[in-house]
Structure formats: structure tokens, C-alpha cells
Amino acid sequence: MRISFRAALVTAAAALGLIATSVAPAQAATGYARCASGKFCVFDGAGGQGAMTSYTSPQADLGTWRSKASSVYNRTGYKYACLYSRTNYVYDDAVHEVEVVTAGAAQVDLADFQDSNSHLDNNLGSVRWAHTVRQCEGGNEYVDWSDTAASYPLSPAAFSDLNRDGMPDLLTRTYAGRLYFLGGDGRASLIGAGWNSMTALTRHGDLNGDGAEDLLARDTAGKLWMYPGNGKGAFGARQLIGGGWNTMTAIQAVGDLNGDGKGDLVARDTAGKLWMYPGNGKGWFGARKLIGGGWQVMRAFAGVGDLSGDGRNDLVVSDSSGKLWLYPGNGKGWFGARKMIGTGGWGPFTTLLGVGQMARDAHPDLLAAQSVATGGEIRIYYGRTAGAIANDGGYYGHLEDGDALF
């Protein structure tokens, strides 16, 4: 047994009678305090009392503890824990089954959860934990998405169509940094892992002239990379565009702004200046051009295509007061006089994305997603004539912790 040097000196002095010693017995932890960090603890008494057992991995069957569990404490570090009255994480319906999703380091008395059909006290069949509610409930790691308006074959779209089937697609990054392709038909596929190393992602339009939509990503070192789309919902080997992009606080691909048929990029710097980077059709950009200053009051950016209906690509931006603005492209690389298309309430929507023509009416549409802190709601706003938008598209689900859409 190892004893510290100081402890050894005190012990020796006490043996010689040089000092008086009085050591109080250590107080044993009681109640919930017995549950160690990193554990999921189950108690056979309410309020963390009685006998305790603990787990470090989800339990499909609590065995003998199923019939005596009365309280639990989630200290796993995962935000969510799911508690089921049945084994194997089974949740049939809200009438015949009790399922509880707890958030954070939750202390739960199971007697609080019962109805005429089932209960959890002394009836805890299985437990598991996850970073999102949908995982905890056995769903996909990624956000569900499908273009429910699609019911007939369509021509490949210029914006938002990554697999050339005519349906708007999305990319989503999970809490773990995995990037998924979300097809308009509801199918999803994993693109790859490690995407948490990217501090900005943006796509819209063909950057290298092969007819497929490409992806731009900035890494933590400030390097900007182009990932060429393969037209099948995935990407080829990345190409370095250049460094120094960590001076930009917003980066948005917008399609062709200057009328040369090549995809362009706009970016806002730390001084609030907005720059246009003209695409060269080979996957990178020519010398940038200043659009103007004062853009530090703008929050979320979206390249939406031709929303105004004049044949030129536009930009949609929300400002710090919650207003939404349309900046109509002039076909020369910058914009005409802006038009307010949302008088307020856009502050919670921290993600704006152009999603092509979901309504099949020749007008591009807008996806808006709230931050998780404000509910994470995802909505679709259909484009209307002269650049207006309407909330006809409705509710499309919500984001959870770690979710990001591109």
C-alpha cells in the first residue's frame, strides 16, 4: 500500500506521542450521491435510497432489477436517457407503453410515471441513453428528410439536387461529426466522418463545370476545400482552394452571380465587408470583388437561386433585428436594392437554405431552421412572384443537439 510522505510523518509523530490524533470516520455517501460520474444508477428505493446497481452501457433487460427499480440517476454524460417498461427498448404506442425521456443528469422517481395501462415503478424493463431523442427512441442518427411533394419524375434541378433526380436534397452533420446525404425521396446515406473539423460548409451550384452540385468546406486551420459532387449524392477527392479563410464570418455559395455561367461565392469578413469570389469553372475562384460594407448586422445567409423571377440568382439574408431581406442579383456580380420579405420573427432561424422548387411552381423555396435553444423547428417557405415567400410549406421536423443542415 502506498502512503504519502506527509501521511507517513504524521503517523510516526503520533506513535511517539508527540501529537494527539483524532480521526473522524469517513461519511459514506447516501442517496443519489452514491452514483459515480459516468454511471447510470438504479435504486430499489425512491429518491436514490435503498440498494443500488450501476451500468456503463445500455441495458436491454434489467433482469432481477426490473421488478424492484424505484428511482434512477443518469450520470452517463449523455443528455438523454430512455426508460422503458418493456425489455429490448420496445415502445409500441402511447396507450399501452410507458416511455420516459429524461434530459441531462436526471434524478427520476419512477413512481411519477404511470397510467391505467402501464407503469415504471418496479417495472423498468430496459434503459439506454443517447445524444438525441430520436436515437434514444431507436430512430436514425440523422435528421429525417424527404421532399413529400414529389410524386412524379422531374428534371435535375440546378440548386439543391445532389443526385440529379429532380428532388431537393440536404446534407446533415450529426453531433459526432458524421455527414449524411438526405435524398428528397427519404433515403439517406453516410458520406463520411470527421466533419466536425469543418467550421463552415456551403453548397449551391456547379463549381467545376461537370454539371453536378459541389460542396465547399472550411477547416479549423482556415483552409477552404472544394468537394466535387459526383451527381449521386456523394463527393470525390477534395481540392484545396486556399488558406486564410478564417477571417470570414460567413461563407455562402450562390450559383452564378456575374452571368458567366460559373458558380460564385460570397463571403463576409470580420470588418463586415461582403466580397464576391467569381468562380472560374475549374473548382476555385478568381480575384475577389467588394460588394459593400455594413454586413456585420446580418446573421443567416442563403443562396436561393432566382427568387425574384428576373433570371438572375439572388441572396436571402436575415438581420440582427429579425427581418428577412432579398438582395436581387443584377447579373454583374453584385446586387440591386434590397427588398424586405420578412418583417420580423426571423431571429430564431439561424439556418437558411435554398431548397429548389419543392412546390413545383417555378419559384425556388426556402428552408428555415431554428436554433436548438429556441426549439429547432424546421419550416419550408414557398417562393412567390416578385421575390415574396409564404409559409405554405409548413413544418418539416426539428433539429436536436449537434444537428446541422447544409
Short mmCIF file of C-alpha atoms in Angstrom, two decimals:
data_model
loop_
_atom_site.label_atom_id
_atom_site.label_comp_id
_atom_site.label_asym_id
_atom_site.label_seq_id
_atom_site.Cartn_x
_atom_site.Cartn_y
_atom_site.Cartn_z
CA MET A 1 0.00 0.00 0.00
CA ARG A 2 1.40 3.42 -0.96
CA ILE A 3 1.34 6.16 1.72
CA SER A 4 2.17 9.78 1.00
CA PHE A 5 5.29 11.27 2.63
CA ARG A 6 3.26 13.72 4.70
CA ALA A 7 0.94 10.96 5.93
CA ALA A 8 3.96 8.89 6.93
CA LEU A 9 5.37 11.76 9.06
CA VAL A 10 2.06 12.28 10.86
CA THR A 11 1.81 8.55 11.62
CA ALA A 12 5.34 8.45 13.04
CA ALA A 13 4.76 11.51 15.24
CA ALA A 14 1.59 10.03 16.63
CA ALA A 15 3.41 6.81 17.51
CA LEU A 16 5.97 8.78 19.55
CA GLY A 17 3.21 10.62 21.43
CA LEU A 18 4.31 13.97 20.01
CA ILE A 19 0.85 14.87 18.75
CA ALA A 20 -2.68 13.88 19.60
CA THR A 21 -4.67 12.23 16.88
CA SER A 22 -8.40 12.07 16.43
CA VAL A 23 -9.57 10.84 13.07
CA ALA A 24 -13.30 11.11 12.38
CA PRO A 25 -14.72 8.19 10.45
CA ALA A 26 -15.38 8.90 6.77
CA GLN A 27 -19.00 9.63 5.98
CA ALA A 28 -20.40 7.18 3.46
CA ALA A 29 -22.28 8.66 0.53
CA THR A 30 -26.02 8.25 0.71
CA GLY A 31 -28.92 8.51 -1.69
CA TYR A 32 -28.21 9.70 -5.22
CA ALA A 33 -24.72 10.83 -4.15
CA ARG A 34 -23.59 7.19 -4.33
CA CYS A 35 -23.88 7.26 -8.12
CA ALA A 36 -20.45 7.87 -9.62
CA SER A 37 -19.82 10.09 -12.62
CA GLY A 38 -20.14 8.19 -15.89
CA LYS A 39 -22.66 5.71 -14.47
CA PHE A 40 -26.35 5.06 -14.88
CA CYS A 41 -27.58 4.07 -11.43
CA VAL A 42 -30.73 2.24 -10.41
CA PHE A 43 -32.07 2.16 -6.84
CA ASP A 44 -34.68 -0.04 -5.25
CA GLY A 45 -35.98 2.84 -3.13
CA ALA A 46 -37.45 6.22 -4.03
CA GLY A 47 -35.16 9.24 -4.08
CA GLY A 48 -32.00 7.22 -4.55
CA GLN A 49 -32.48 5.23 -1.35
CA GLY A 50 -32.02 1.51 -0.76
CA ALA A 51 -29.78 -0.87 -2.65
CA MET A 52 -28.09 0.39 -5.83
CA THR A 53 -26.69 -1.08 -9.03
CA SER A 54 -24.98 0.83 -11.84
CA TYR A 55 -24.30 0.44 -15.55
CA THR A 56 -21.89 1.90 -18.09
CA SER A 57 -23.71 0.59 -21.17
CA PRO A 58 -27.40 0.46 -22.19
CA GLN A 59 -29.36 -2.46 -20.79
CA ALA A 60 -31.88 -4.29 -22.97
CA ASP A 61 -33.05 -6.29 -19.96
CA LEU A 62 -32.52 -5.26 -16.33
CA GLY A 63 -33.06 -8.83 -15.13
CA THR A 64 -33.84 -9.04 -11.42
CA TRP A 65 -33.73 -5.26 -11.13
CA ARG A 66 -36.71 -4.94 -13.45
CA SER A 67 -39.15 -5.76 -10.65
CA LYS A 68 -37.52 -3.65 -7.92
CA ALA A 69 -36.24 -0.43 -9.53
CA SER A 70 -37.89 2.64 -7.96
CA SER A 71 -35.56 5.50 -8.91
CA VAL A 72 -32.69 6.18 -11.33
CA TYR A 73 -29.89 8.69 -11.82
CA ASN A 74 -28.37 9.38 -15.24
CA ARG A 75 -24.72 10.41 -14.87
CA THR A 76 -23.53 8.94 -18.17
CA GLY A 77 -22.67 12.30 -19.71
CA TYR A 78 -25.29 11.77 -22.41
CA LYS A 79 -28.06 14.32 -22.44
CA TYR A 80 -30.89 11.87 -22.88
CA ALA A 81 -31.86 8.61 -21.20
CA CYS A 82 -34.85 6.49 -22.21
CA LEU A 83 -36.66 4.36 -19.70
CA TYR A 84 -38.98 1.60 -20.92
CA SER A 85 -41.40 -0.61 -19.05
CA ARG A 86 -40.65 -3.36 -21.57
CA THR A 87 -37.37 -5.10 -22.37
CA ASN A 88 -35.37 -4.54 -25.58
CA TYR A 89 -36.31 -0.84 -25.71
CA VAL A 90 -39.76 -1.64 -27.07
CA TYR A 91 -42.19 1.22 -27.44
CA ASP A 92 -45.40 0.19 -29.18
CA ASP A 93 -47.68 3.16 -28.64
CA ALA A 94 -48.54 5.88 -26.16
CA VAL A 95 -51.57 3.98 -24.83
CA HIS A 96 -50.05 0.64 -23.87
CA GLU A 97 -46.48 1.60 -23.10
CA VAL A 98 -44.70 3.98 -20.75
CA GLU A 99 -41.54 5.57 -22.08
CA VAL A 100 -39.76 8.47 -20.42
CA VAL A 101 -37.06 10.62 -21.99
CA THR A 102 -35.00 12.44 -19.38
CA ALA A 103 -32.56 15.25 -20.14
CA GLY A 104 -29.18 15.83 -18.55
CA ALA A 105 -28.03 14.40 -15.21
CA ALA A 106 -31.61 13.49 -14.29
CA GLN A 107 -32.73 12.04 -10.96
CA VAL A 108 -36.04 10.30 -11.53
CA ASP A 109 -38.57 8.68 -9.22
CA LEU A 110 -40.23 6.02 -11.33
CA ALA A 111 -43.48 6.23 -9.37
CA ASP A 112 -44.08 9.56 -11.11
CA PHE A 113 -44.69 7.72 -14.39
CA GLN A 114 -47.78 5.56 -14.54
CA ASP A 115 -51.23 5.40 -16.08
CA SER A 116 -54.10 2.95 -16.27
CA ASN A 117 -52.24 0.80 -18.79
CA SER A 118 -48.70 0.58 -17.51
CA HIS A 119 -46.17 1.95 -15.02
CA LEU A 120 -42.43 2.17 -14.40
CA ASP A 121 -42.11 1.73 -10.63
CA ASN A 122 -40.87 -1.84 -10.07
CA ASN A 123 -41.41 -2.36 -13.78
CA LEU A 124 -38.32 -0.99 -15.53
CA GLY A 125 -37.62 -3.34 -18.42
CA SER A 126 -34.77 -1.60 -20.24
CA VAL A 127 -32.75 1.63 -20.33
CA ARG A 128 -30.48 3.34 -22.83
CA TRP A 129 -29.02 6.77 -23.45
CA ALA A 130 -28.14 8.90 -26.45
CA HIS A 131 -27.24 12.38 -27.66
CA THR A 132 -30.63 12.93 -29.31
CA VAL A 133 -34.21 11.93 -28.58
CA ARG A 134 -34.56 10.16 -31.92
CA GLN A 135 -31.56 7.96 -31.14
CA CYS A 136 -32.88 7.28 -27.68
CA GLU A 137 -36.15 6.16 -29.23
CA GLY A 138 -34.40 3.88 -31.70
CA GLY A 139 -34.52 6.24 -34.67
CA ASN A 140 -31.82 7.33 -37.09
CA GLU A 141 -28.78 9.28 -36.03
CA TYR A 142 -29.57 11.84 -38.71
CA VAL A 143 -32.50 14.21 -39.26
CA ASP A 144 -35.31 12.66 -41.29
CA TRP A 145 -35.98 14.45 -44.55
CA SER A 146 -37.97 13.86 -47.70
CA ASP A 147 -39.48 16.03 -50.40
CA THR A 148 -43.04 14.88 -49.79
CA ALA A 149 -44.36 17.00 -52.66
CA ALA A 150 -42.53 14.86 -55.22
CA SER A 151 -44.90 12.42 -56.90
CA TYR A 152 -43.68 12.33 -60.50
CA PRO A 153 -40.38 12.28 -62.43
CA LEU A 154 -38.60 15.61 -62.55
CA SER A 155 -35.70 17.13 -64.42
CA PRO A 156 -32.46 17.59 -62.46
CA ALA A 157 -32.53 20.87 -60.58
CA ALA A 158 -29.73 23.43 -60.64
CA PHE A 159 -29.94 24.10 -56.91
CA SER A 160 -30.10 21.61 -54.05
CA ASP A 161 -30.29 18.46 -56.22
CA LEU A 162 -27.22 16.39 -55.39
CA ASN A 163 -28.19 13.16 -57.15
CA ARG A 164 -29.89 14.52 -60.29
CA ASP A 165 -33.31 13.02 -59.61
CA GLY A 166 -35.10 16.36 -59.64
CA MET A 167 -35.85 16.35 -55.90
CA PRO A 168 -34.32 18.77 -53.38
CA ASP A 169 -31.71 17.11 -51.20
CA LEU A 170 -29.99 18.07 -47.97
CA LEU A 171 -26.75 17.38 -46.16
CA THR A 172 -26.76 16.97 -42.40
CA ARG A 173 -23.93 16.76 -39.88
CA THR A 174 -24.54 14.95 -36.60
CA TYR A 175 -23.20 15.60 -33.10
CA ALA A 176 -20.46 13.00 -33.81
CA GLY A 177 -19.29 14.80 -36.96
CA ARG A 178 -20.75 12.33 -39.46
CA LEU A 179 -22.04 13.85 -42.69
CA TYR A 180 -25.09 12.30 -44.34
CA PHE A 181 -26.74 12.78 -47.71
CA LEU A 182 -30.51 13.12 -47.28
CA GLY A 183 -32.31 12.41 -50.53
CA GLY A 184 -35.61 14.01 -51.46
CA ASP A 185 -37.10 10.53 -51.69
CA GLY A 186 -36.42 9.89 -47.99
CA ARG A 187 -33.36 7.70 -48.45
CA ALA A 188 -30.14 8.59 -46.67
CA SER A 189 -26.50 7.54 -46.96
CA LEU A 190 -23.38 8.21 -44.94
CA ILE A 191 -20.83 10.39 -46.74
CA GLY A 192 -18.14 10.20 -44.09
CA ALA A 193 -16.95 11.01 -40.57
CA GLY A 194 -14.72 13.73 -39.12
CA TRP A 195 -16.71 16.67 -40.43
CA ASN A 196 -16.66 18.42 -37.05
CA SER A 197 -13.24 19.67 -38.15
CA MET A 198 -15.07 21.95 -40.58
CA THR A 199 -16.17 25.34 -39.28
CA ALA A 200 -18.27 26.24 -42.33
CA LEU A 201 -19.96 24.28 -45.12
CA THR A 202 -21.88 25.65 -48.08
CA ARG A 203 -23.13 24.39 -51.40
CA HIS A 204 -25.26 25.55 -54.31
CA GLY A 205 -24.34 25.29 -57.91
CA ASP A 206 -21.68 23.69 -60.07
CA LEU A 207 -18.17 24.97 -59.38
CA ASN A 208 -16.06 22.77 -61.67
CA GLY A 209 -18.23 22.61 -64.77
CA ASP A 210 -19.20 18.93 -64.68
CA GLY A 211 -22.92 19.55 -64.15
CA ALA A 212 -23.06 18.32 -60.54
CA GLU A 213 -23.51 20.44 -57.45
CA ASP A 214 -20.36 20.79 -55.34
CA LEU A 215 -19.56 21.42 -51.67
CA LEU A 216 -17.25 23.97 -50.07
CA ALA A 217 -15.86 23.46 -46.56
CA ARG A 218 -13.53 25.48 -44.35
CA ASP A 219 -11.41 23.66 -41.78
CA THR A 220 -10.21 24.82 -38.37
CA ALA A 221 -6.90 25.99 -39.88
CA GLY A 222 -8.77 28.38 -42.18
CA LYS A 223 -8.24 26.38 -45.37
CA LEU A 224 -11.09 26.26 -47.87
CA TRP A 225 -11.69 22.98 -49.70
CA MET A 226 -13.85 22.10 -52.70
CA TYR A 227 -15.50 18.67 -52.69
CA PRO A 228 -16.67 17.89 -56.23
CA GLY A 229 -20.12 16.34 -56.38
CA ASN A 230 -20.40 13.07 -58.30
CA GLY A 231 -24.08 13.53 -59.17
CA LYS A 232 -25.02 10.56 -56.96
CA GLY A 233 -25.27 12.22 -53.57
CA ALA A 234 -21.59 11.91 -52.69
CA PHE A 235 -18.30 13.68 -53.40
CA GLY A 236 -14.93 13.00 -54.95
CA ALA A 237 -11.46 13.78 -53.65
CA ARG A 238 -11.29 17.27 -52.22
CA GLN A 239 -9.24 20.09 -53.76
CA LEU A 240 -7.58 22.89 -51.80
CA ILE A 241 -8.76 26.36 -52.79
CA GLY A 242 -6.56 28.28 -50.37
CA GLY A 243 -5.85 29.40 -46.82
CA GLY A 244 -6.72 32.44 -44.73
CA TRP A 245 -10.49 31.88 -44.83
CA ASN A 246 -10.79 32.01 -41.05
CA THR A 247 -11.07 35.79 -41.44
CA MET A 248 -14.53 35.21 -42.91
CA THR A 249 -17.54 35.11 -40.59
CA ALA A 250 -19.94 33.91 -43.28
CA ILE A 251 -19.36 31.92 -46.47
CA GLN A 252 -22.19 31.28 -48.93
CA ALA A 253 -22.19 29.66 -52.37
CA VAL A 254 -24.79 31.39 -54.53
CA GLY A 255 -24.53 30.00 -58.05
CA ASP A 256 -23.79 32.29 -60.98
CA LEU A 257 -23.87 35.96 -59.94
CA ASN A 258 -21.95 37.62 -62.77
CA GLY A 259 -23.60 35.99 -65.78
CA ASP A 260 -20.67 33.88 -66.98
CA GLY A 261 -22.39 30.56 -66.23
CA LYS A 262 -19.98 29.61 -63.43
CA GLY A 263 -20.78 29.20 -59.75
CA ASP A 264 -19.68 32.06 -57.48
CA LEU A 265 -19.21 32.64 -53.76
CA VAL A 266 -19.92 35.50 -51.36
CA ALA A 267 -18.12 35.87 -48.02
CA ARG A 268 -18.29 38.38 -45.17
CA ASP A 269 -15.11 39.33 -43.35
CA THR A 270 -14.60 40.33 -39.70
CA ALA A 271 -14.92 44.00 -40.63
CA GLY A 272 -18.41 43.43 -42.03
CA LYS A 273 -17.42 43.73 -45.69
CA LEU A 274 -19.07 41.41 -48.20
CA TRP A 275 -16.94 40.05 -51.04
CA MET A 276 -17.82 38.22 -54.24
CA TYR A 277 -15.43 35.49 -55.40
CA PRO A 278 -16.08 34.75 -59.09
CA GLY A 279 -15.88 31.09 -59.96
CA ASN A 280 -13.53 30.11 -62.80
CA GLY A 281 -15.42 26.94 -63.72
CA LYS A 282 -12.48 24.78 -62.58
CA GLY A 283 -13.35 24.50 -58.92
CA TRP A 284 -11.79 27.62 -57.48
CA PHE A 285 -12.09 31.40 -57.79
CA GLY A 286 -10.67 34.48 -59.39
CA ALA A 287 -9.79 37.81 -57.77
CA ARG A 288 -12.46 38.87 -55.30
CA LYS A 289 -14.59 41.98 -55.70
CA LEU A 290 -16.02 44.14 -52.91
CA ILE A 291 -19.80 44.25 -52.77
CA GLY A 292 -20.03 46.61 -49.80
CA GLY A 293 -19.69 47.17 -46.07
CA GLY A 294 -22.04 47.11 -43.10
CA TRP A 295 -22.88 43.41 -43.40
CA GLN A 296 -21.95 42.68 -39.78
CA VAL A 297 -25.63 43.21 -38.85
CA MET A 298 -26.58 40.21 -40.99
CA ARG A 299 -26.99 36.79 -39.43
CA ALA A 300 -28.01 33.88 -41.69
CA PHE A 301 -27.30 33.75 -45.45
CA ALA A 302 -28.93 31.63 -48.17
CA GLY A 303 -28.24 31.26 -51.86
CA VAL A 304 -31.73 30.56 -53.20
CA GLY A 305 -31.38 30.87 -56.97
CA ASP A 306 -33.68 33.22 -58.88
CA LEU A 307 -36.29 34.14 -56.28
CA SER A 308 -37.19 37.50 -57.85
CA GLY A 309 -38.02 35.95 -61.22
CA ASP A 310 -35.73 38.09 -63.38
CA GLY A 311 -33.44 35.27 -64.48
CA ARG A 312 -30.61 36.17 -62.08
CA ASN A 313 -29.53 34.47 -58.87
CA ASP A 314 -30.35 36.24 -55.62
CA LEU A 315 -29.31 36.25 -51.96
CA VAL A 316 -31.59 36.00 -48.91
CA VAL A 317 -30.30 37.27 -45.55
CA SER A 318 -31.73 37.77 -42.07
CA ASP A 319 -30.55 40.66 -39.91
CA SER A 320 -29.98 41.10 -36.19
CA SER A 321 -33.44 42.66 -35.70
CA GLY A 322 -35.19 39.56 -37.07
CA LYS A 323 -36.07 40.95 -40.51
CA LEU A 324 -35.58 38.96 -43.71
CA TRP A 325 -34.19 40.61 -46.85
CA LEU A 326 -33.97 39.69 -50.51
CA TYR A 327 -30.91 41.03 -52.35
CA PRO A 328 -31.69 40.65 -56.07
CA GLY A 329 -28.70 39.80 -58.22
CA ASN A 330 -28.00 42.25 -61.03
CA GLY A 331 -26.15 39.74 -63.23
CA LYS A 332 -22.90 41.66 -62.82
CA GLY A 333 -21.63 40.14 -59.59
CA TRP A 334 -23.41 42.25 -57.01
CA PHE A 335 -26.94 43.21 -56.02
CA GLY A 336 -29.67 45.73 -56.60
CA ALA A 337 -31.76 47.49 -53.96
CA ARG A 338 -32.79 45.08 -51.25
CA LYS A 339 -36.40 44.18 -50.53
CA MET A 340 -37.85 43.19 -47.16
CA ILE A 341 -39.63 39.84 -47.45
CA GLY A 342 -40.00 39.17 -43.72
CA THR A 343 -40.96 41.97 -41.34
CA GLY A 344 -39.85 40.19 -38.16
CA GLY A 345 -39.55 36.98 -36.21
CA TRP A 346 -36.63 35.56 -38.16
CA GLY A 347 -34.15 35.81 -35.29
CA PRO A 348 -34.59 32.21 -34.07
CA PHE A 349 -33.95 30.85 -37.59
CA THR A 350 -30.17 30.54 -37.56
CA THR A 351 -30.07 28.31 -40.65
CA LEU A 352 -31.42 29.40 -44.04
CA LEU A 353 -31.09 27.17 -47.11
CA GLY A 354 -32.29 27.31 -50.69
CA VAL A 355 -34.03 24.01 -51.43
CA GLY A 356 -35.01 24.32 -55.08
CA GLN A 357 -38.58 24.16 -56.30
CA MET A 358 -40.36 21.98 -53.78
CA ALA A 359 -43.75 23.43 -54.71
CA ARG A 360 -43.17 22.65 -58.44
CA ASP A 361 -44.32 26.14 -59.41
CA ALA A 362 -41.14 27.57 -61.00
CA HIS A 363 -40.30 29.53 -57.83
CA PRO A 364 -37.37 28.47 -55.60
CA ASP A 365 -38.20 27.81 -51.96
CA LEU A 366 -36.50 28.47 -48.63
CA LEU A 367 -35.78 26.17 -45.69
CA ALA A 368 -35.51 27.89 -42.31
CA ALA A 369 -34.37 26.08 -39.15
CA GLN A 370 -34.36 27.48 -35.64
CA SER A 371 -31.51 27.01 -33.23
CA VAL A 372 -31.93 24.08 -30.86
CA ALA A 373 -32.18 26.56 -27.96
CA THR A 374 -35.33 28.05 -29.49
CA GLY A 375 -36.94 24.72 -30.39
CA GLY A 376 -35.05 23.63 -33.51
CA GLU A 377 -38.14 23.82 -35.72
CA ILE A 378 -37.60 23.27 -39.46
CA ARG A 379 -40.02 25.02 -41.82
CA ILE A 380 -40.37 25.47 -45.58
CA TYR A 381 -41.33 28.82 -47.10
CA TYR A 382 -42.55 28.66 -50.68
CA GLY A 383 -41.36 31.28 -53.14
CA ARG A 384 -43.97 33.51 -54.74
CA THR A 385 -43.93 36.10 -57.51
CA ALA A 386 -41.56 39.07 -57.30
CA GLY A 387 -39.44 37.52 -54.58
CA ALA A 388 -42.11 37.09 -51.91
CA ILE A 389 -42.30 34.00 -49.71
CA ALA A 390 -45.18 32.28 -47.91
CA ASN A 391 -45.27 29.73 -45.11
CA ASP A 392 -47.24 27.24 -47.21
CA GLY A 393 -44.63 24.53 -46.93
CA GLY A 394 -45.27 24.05 -43.22
CA TYR A 395 -43.42 22.15 -40.54
CA TYR A 396 -40.71 19.65 -41.55
CA GLY A 397 -39.46 18.37 -38.20
CA HIS A 398 -36.88 19.81 -35.84
CA LEU A 399 -33.18 19.81 -35.07
CA GLU A 400 -31.69 18.25 -31.97
CA ASP A 401 -28.37 18.70 -30.19
CA GLY A 402 -25.45 18.68 -32.61
CA ASP A 403 -27.58 18.73 -35.77
CA ALA A 404 -26.62 21.00 -38.66
CA LEU A 405 -28.15 21.27 -42.13
CA PHE A 406 -26.46 22.32 -45.37
#
